Coordinates of N, CA and C in Angstrom, one line a residue:
X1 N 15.1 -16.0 3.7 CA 15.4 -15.1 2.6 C 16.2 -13.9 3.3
X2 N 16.9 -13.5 2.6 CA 18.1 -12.5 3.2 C 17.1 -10.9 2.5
X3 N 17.9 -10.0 3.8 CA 17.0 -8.7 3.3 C 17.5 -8.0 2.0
X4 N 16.1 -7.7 1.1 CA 16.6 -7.2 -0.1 C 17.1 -5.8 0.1
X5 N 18.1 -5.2 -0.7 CA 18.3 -3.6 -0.2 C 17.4 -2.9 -1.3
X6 N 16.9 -1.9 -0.6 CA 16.1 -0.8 -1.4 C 16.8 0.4 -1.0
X7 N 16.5 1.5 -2.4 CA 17.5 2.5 -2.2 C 16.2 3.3 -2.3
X8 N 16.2 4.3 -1.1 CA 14.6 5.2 -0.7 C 15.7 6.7 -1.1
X9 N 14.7 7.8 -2.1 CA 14.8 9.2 -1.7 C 14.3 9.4 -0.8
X10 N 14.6 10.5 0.1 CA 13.6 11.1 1.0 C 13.4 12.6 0.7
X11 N 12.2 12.7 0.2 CA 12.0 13.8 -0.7 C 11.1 15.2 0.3
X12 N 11.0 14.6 1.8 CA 10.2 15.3 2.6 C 11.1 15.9 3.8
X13 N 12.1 16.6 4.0 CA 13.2 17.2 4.8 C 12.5 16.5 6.4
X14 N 11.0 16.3 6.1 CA 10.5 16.3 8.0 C 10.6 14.7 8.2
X15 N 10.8 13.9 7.2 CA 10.8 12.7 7.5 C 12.7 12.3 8.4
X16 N 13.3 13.1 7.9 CA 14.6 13.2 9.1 C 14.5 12.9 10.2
X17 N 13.3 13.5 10.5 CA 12.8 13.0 12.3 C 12.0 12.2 12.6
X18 N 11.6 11.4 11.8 CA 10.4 10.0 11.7 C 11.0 9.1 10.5
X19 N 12.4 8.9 10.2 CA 12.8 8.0 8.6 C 11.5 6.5 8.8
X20 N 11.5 6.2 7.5 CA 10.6 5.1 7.3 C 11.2 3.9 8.8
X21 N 10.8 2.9 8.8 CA 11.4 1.8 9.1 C 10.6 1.0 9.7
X22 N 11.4 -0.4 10.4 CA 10.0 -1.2 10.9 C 9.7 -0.8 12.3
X23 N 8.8 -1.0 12.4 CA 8.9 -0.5 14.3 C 9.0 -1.5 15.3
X24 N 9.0 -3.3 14.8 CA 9.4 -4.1 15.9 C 10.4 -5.2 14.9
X25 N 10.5 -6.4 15.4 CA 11.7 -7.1 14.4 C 10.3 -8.0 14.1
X26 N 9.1 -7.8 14.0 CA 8.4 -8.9 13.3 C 7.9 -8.2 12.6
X27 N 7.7 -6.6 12.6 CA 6.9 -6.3 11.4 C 6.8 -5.8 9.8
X28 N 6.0 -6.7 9.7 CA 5.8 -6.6 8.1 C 6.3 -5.7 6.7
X29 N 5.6 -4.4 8.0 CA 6.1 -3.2 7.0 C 6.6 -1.8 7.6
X30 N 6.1 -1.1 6.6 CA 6.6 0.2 7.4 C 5.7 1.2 7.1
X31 N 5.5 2.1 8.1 CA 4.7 3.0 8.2 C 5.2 4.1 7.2
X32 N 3.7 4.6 6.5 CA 3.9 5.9 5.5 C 3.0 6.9 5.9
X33 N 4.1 7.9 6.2 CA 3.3 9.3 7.0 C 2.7 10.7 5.4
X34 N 1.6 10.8 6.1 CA 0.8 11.9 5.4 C 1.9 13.0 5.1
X35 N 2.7 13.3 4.0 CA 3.5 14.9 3.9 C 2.7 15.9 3.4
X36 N 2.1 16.0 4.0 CA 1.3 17.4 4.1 C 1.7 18.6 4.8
X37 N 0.9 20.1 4.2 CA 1.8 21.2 5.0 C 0.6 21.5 5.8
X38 N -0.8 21.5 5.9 CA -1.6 21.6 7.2 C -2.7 20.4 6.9
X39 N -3.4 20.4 7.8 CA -4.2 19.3 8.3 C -5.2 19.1 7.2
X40 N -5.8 18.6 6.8 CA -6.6 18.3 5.7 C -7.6 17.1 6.3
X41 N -9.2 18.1 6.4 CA -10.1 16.7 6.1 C -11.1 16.6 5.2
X42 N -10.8 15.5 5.4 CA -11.6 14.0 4.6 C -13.0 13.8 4.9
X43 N -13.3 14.3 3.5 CA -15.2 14.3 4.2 C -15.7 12.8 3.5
X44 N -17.3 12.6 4.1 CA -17.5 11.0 4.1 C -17.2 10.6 2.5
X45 N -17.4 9.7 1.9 CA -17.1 9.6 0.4 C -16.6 10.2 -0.1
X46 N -15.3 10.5 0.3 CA -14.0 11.6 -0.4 C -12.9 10.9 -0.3
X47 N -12.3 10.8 -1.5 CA -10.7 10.1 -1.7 C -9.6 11.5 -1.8
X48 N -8.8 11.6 -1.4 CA -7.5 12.5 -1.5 C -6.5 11.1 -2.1
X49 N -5.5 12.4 -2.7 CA -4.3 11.4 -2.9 C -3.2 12.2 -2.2
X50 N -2.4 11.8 -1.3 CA -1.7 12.5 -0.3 C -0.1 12.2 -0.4
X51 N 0.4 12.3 -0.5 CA 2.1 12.7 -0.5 C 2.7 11.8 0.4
X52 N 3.7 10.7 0.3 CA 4.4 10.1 1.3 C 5.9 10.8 1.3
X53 N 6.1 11.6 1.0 CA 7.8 12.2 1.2 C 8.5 11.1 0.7
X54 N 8.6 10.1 0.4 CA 9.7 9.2 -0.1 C 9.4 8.7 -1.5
X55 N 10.2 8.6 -2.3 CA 10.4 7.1 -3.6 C 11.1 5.8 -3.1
X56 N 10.7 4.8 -3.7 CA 12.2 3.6 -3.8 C 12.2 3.5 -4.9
X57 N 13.2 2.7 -5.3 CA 13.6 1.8 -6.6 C 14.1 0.2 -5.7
X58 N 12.8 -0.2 -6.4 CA 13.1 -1.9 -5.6 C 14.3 -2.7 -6.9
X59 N 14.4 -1.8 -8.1 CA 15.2 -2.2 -9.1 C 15.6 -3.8 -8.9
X60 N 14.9 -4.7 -8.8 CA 15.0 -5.9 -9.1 C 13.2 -6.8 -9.4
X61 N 13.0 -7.5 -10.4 CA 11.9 -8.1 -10.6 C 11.3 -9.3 -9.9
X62 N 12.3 -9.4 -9.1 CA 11.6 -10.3 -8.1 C 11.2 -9.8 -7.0
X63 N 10.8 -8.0 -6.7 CA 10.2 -7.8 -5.8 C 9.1 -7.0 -6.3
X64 N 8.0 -6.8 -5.2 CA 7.2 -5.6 -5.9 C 6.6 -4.7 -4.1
X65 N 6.6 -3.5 -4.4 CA 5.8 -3.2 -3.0 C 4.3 -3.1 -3.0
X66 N 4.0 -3.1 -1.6 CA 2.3 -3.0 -1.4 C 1.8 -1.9 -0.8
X67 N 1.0 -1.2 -0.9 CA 0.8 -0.6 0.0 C -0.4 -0.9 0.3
X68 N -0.7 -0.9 1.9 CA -2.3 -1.3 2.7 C -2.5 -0.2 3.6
X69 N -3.8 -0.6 4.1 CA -4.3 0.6 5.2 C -3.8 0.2 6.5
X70 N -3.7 1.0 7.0 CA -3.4 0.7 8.6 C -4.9 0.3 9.2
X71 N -5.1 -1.0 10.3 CA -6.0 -1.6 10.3 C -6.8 -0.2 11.7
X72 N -6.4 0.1 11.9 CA -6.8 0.9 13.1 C -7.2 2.3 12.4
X73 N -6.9 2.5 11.3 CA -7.6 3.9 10.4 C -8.7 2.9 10.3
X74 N -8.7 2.2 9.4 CA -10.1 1.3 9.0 C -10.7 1.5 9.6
X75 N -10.7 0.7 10.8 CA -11.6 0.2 11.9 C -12.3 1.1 12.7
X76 N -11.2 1.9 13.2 CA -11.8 2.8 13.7 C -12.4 4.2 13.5
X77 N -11.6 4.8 12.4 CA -12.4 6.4 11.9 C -12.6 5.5 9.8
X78 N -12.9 4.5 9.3 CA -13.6 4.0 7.8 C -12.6 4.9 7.1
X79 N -11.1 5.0 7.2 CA -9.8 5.6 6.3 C -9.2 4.3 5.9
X80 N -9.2 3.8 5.1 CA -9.0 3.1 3.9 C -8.4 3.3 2.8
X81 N -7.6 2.3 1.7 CA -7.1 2.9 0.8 C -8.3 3.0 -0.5
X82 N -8.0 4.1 -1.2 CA -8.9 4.6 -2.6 C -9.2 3.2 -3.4
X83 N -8.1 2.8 -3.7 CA -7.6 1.8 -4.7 C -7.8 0.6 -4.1
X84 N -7.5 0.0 -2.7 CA -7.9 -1.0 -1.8 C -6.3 -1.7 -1.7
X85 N -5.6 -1.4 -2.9 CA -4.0 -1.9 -2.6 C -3.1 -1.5 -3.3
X86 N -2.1 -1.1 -2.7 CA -1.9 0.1 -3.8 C -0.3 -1.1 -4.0
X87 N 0.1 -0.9 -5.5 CA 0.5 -1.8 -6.1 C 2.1 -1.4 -7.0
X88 N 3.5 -1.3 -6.5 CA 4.6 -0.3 -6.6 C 5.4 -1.1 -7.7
X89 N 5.4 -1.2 -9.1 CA 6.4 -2.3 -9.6 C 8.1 -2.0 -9.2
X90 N 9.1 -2.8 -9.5 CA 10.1 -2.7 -9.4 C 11.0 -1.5 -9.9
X91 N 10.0 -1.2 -11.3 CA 11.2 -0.3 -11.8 C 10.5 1.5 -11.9
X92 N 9.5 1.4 -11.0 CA 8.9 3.2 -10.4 C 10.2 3.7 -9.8
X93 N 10.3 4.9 -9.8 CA 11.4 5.6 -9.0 C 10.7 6.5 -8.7
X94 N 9.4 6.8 -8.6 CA 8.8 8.0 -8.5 C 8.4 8.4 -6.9
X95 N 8.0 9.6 -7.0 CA 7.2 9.1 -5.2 C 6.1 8.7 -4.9
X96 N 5.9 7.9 -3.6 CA 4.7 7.3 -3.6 C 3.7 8.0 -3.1
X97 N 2.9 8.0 -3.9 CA 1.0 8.5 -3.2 C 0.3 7.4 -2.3
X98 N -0.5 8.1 -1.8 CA -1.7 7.2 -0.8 C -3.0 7.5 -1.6
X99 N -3.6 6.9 -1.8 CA -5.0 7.2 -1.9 C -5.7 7.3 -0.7
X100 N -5.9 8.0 -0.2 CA -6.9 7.6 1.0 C -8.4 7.7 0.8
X101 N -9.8 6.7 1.1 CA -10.7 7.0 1.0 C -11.6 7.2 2.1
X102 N -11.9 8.1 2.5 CA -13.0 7.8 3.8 C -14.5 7.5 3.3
X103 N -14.6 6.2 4.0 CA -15.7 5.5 3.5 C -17.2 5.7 4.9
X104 N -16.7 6.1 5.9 CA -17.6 6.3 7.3 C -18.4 7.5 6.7
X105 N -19.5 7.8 7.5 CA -20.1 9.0 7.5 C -19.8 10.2 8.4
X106 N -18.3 10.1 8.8 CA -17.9 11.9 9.7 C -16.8 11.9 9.1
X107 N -16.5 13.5 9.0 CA -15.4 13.9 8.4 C -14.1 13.2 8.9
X108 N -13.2 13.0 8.3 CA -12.0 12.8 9.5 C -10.5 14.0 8.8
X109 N -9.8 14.4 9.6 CA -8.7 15.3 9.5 C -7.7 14.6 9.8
X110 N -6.7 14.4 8.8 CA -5.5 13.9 8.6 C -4.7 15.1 9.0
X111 N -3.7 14.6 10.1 CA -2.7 15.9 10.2 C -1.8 15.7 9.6
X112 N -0.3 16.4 9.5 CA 0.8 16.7 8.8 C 1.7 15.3 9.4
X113 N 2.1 14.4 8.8 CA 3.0 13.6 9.5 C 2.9 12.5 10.0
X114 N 1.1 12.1 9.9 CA 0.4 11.4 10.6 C 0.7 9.9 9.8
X115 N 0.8 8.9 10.7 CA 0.8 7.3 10.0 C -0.1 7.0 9.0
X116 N -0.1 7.2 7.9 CA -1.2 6.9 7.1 C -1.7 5.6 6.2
X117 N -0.7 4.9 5.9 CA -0.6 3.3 5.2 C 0.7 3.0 5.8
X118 N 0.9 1.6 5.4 CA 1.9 1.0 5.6 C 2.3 0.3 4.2
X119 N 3.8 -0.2 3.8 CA 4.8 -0.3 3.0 C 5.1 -1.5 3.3
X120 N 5.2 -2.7 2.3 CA 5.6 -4.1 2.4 C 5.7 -4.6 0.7
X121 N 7.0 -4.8 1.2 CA 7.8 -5.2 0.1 C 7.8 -6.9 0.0
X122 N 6.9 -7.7 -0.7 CA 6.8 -9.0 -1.6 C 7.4 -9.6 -2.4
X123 N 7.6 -10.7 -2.5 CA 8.4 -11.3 -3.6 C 7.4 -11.3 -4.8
X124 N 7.9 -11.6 -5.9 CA 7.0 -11.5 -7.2 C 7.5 -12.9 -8.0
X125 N 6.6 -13.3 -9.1 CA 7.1 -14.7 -9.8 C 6.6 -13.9 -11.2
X126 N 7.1 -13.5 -12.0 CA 7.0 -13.4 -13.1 C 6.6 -15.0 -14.6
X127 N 5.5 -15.0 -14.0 CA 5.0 -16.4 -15.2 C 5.2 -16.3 -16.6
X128 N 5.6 -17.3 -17.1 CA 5.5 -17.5 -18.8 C 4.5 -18.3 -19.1
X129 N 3.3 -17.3 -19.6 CA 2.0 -17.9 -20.4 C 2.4 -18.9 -21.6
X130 N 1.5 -19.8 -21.0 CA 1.5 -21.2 -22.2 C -0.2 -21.4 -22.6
X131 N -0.2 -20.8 -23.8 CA -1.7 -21.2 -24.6 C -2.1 -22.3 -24.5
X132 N -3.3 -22.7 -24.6 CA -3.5 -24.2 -24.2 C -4.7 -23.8 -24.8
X133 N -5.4 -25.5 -25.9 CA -7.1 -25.3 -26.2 C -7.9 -25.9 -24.6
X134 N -7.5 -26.4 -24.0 CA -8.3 -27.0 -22.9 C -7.2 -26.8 -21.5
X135 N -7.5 -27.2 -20.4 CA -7.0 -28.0 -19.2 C -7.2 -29.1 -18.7
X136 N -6.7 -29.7 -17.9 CA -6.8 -31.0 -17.8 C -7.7 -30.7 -16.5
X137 N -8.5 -31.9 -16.5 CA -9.7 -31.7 -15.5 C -9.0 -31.4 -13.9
X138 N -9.4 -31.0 -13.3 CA -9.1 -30.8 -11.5 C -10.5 -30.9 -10.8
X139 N -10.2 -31.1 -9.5 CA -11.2 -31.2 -8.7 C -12.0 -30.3 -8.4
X140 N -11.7 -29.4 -8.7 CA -12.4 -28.0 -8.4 C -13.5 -27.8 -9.9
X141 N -12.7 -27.8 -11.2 CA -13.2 -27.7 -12.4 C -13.7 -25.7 -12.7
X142 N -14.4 -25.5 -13.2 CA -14.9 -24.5 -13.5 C -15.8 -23.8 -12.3
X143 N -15.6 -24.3 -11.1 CA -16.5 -24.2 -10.1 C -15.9 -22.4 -9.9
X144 N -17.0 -21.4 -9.5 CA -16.8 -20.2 -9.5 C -17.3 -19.6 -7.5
X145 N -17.3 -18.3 -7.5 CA -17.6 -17.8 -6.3 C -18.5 -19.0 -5.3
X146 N -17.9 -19.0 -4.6 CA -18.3 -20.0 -3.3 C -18.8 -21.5 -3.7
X147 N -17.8 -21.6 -4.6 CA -17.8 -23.5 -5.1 C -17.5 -24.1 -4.1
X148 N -16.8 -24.1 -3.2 CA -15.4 -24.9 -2.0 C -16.5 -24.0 -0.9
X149 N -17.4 -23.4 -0.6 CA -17.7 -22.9 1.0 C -19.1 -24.1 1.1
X150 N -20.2 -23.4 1.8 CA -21.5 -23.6 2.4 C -22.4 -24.1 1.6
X151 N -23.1 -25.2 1.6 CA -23.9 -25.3 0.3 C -25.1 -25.0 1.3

């Protein structure tokens, strides 16, 4: 697949010195920094919604962006997204928010500038619903949570 172009505002003057992008040629996405003006924390079961300095317009329907946590907030200080995936249609132009949730029991302080999610742009399939009174049987059938694991 050839790279799609996205046309980004940069609505944050300090992102000039950190612009979005990928940081090696395999990766997925791109890092979105906290635009904050001082350090702000995050007490345990407290969601903030925090400022990324940029918009896009993915202006095409075959794409949509994602936003996820950086696995190393998770893991290591329980910073996490609010929403668990934050979900950008094609035709937002707005700027994007983070939800951040801190789910651990110690406070954590986000500074100004800091890597806070990351940015990945997906392809999308737009389906045409076809009403149907039944389905035709499959192997699976009506089988629900943990039908296909451990019996």
């Amino acid at each position: 697949m050839k790279h799609p172009k996205v046309d980004v505002k940069i609505l944050d003057s300090r992102l000039h010195q950190n612009m979005p992008t990928y940081a090696t040629g395999g990766s997925a996405g791109i890092d979105l920094r906290a635009c904050i003006e001082h350090a702000l924390v995050i007490q345990p079961k407290q969601c903030e919604l925090i400022p990324s300095g940029i918009a896009i317009h993915l202006a095409n329907p075959g794409f949509a962006a994602m936003i996820l946590p950086r696995s190393g907030l998770g893991h290591k200080h329980g910073i996490v997204l609010g929403n668990l995936v934050g979900l950008i249609d094609s035709d937002y132009q707005g700027q994007i928010f983070v939800s951040l949730w801190n789910r651990s029991q110690i406070p954590f302080t986000l500074m100004p500038m800091e890597r806070m999610a990351q940015l990945v742009i997906v392809p999308v399939v737009q389906a045409q619903f076809n009403i149907v009174e039944d389905f035709p049987l499959s192997e699976r059938g009506t089988g629900g949570f943990g039908s296909t694991g451990k019996h």
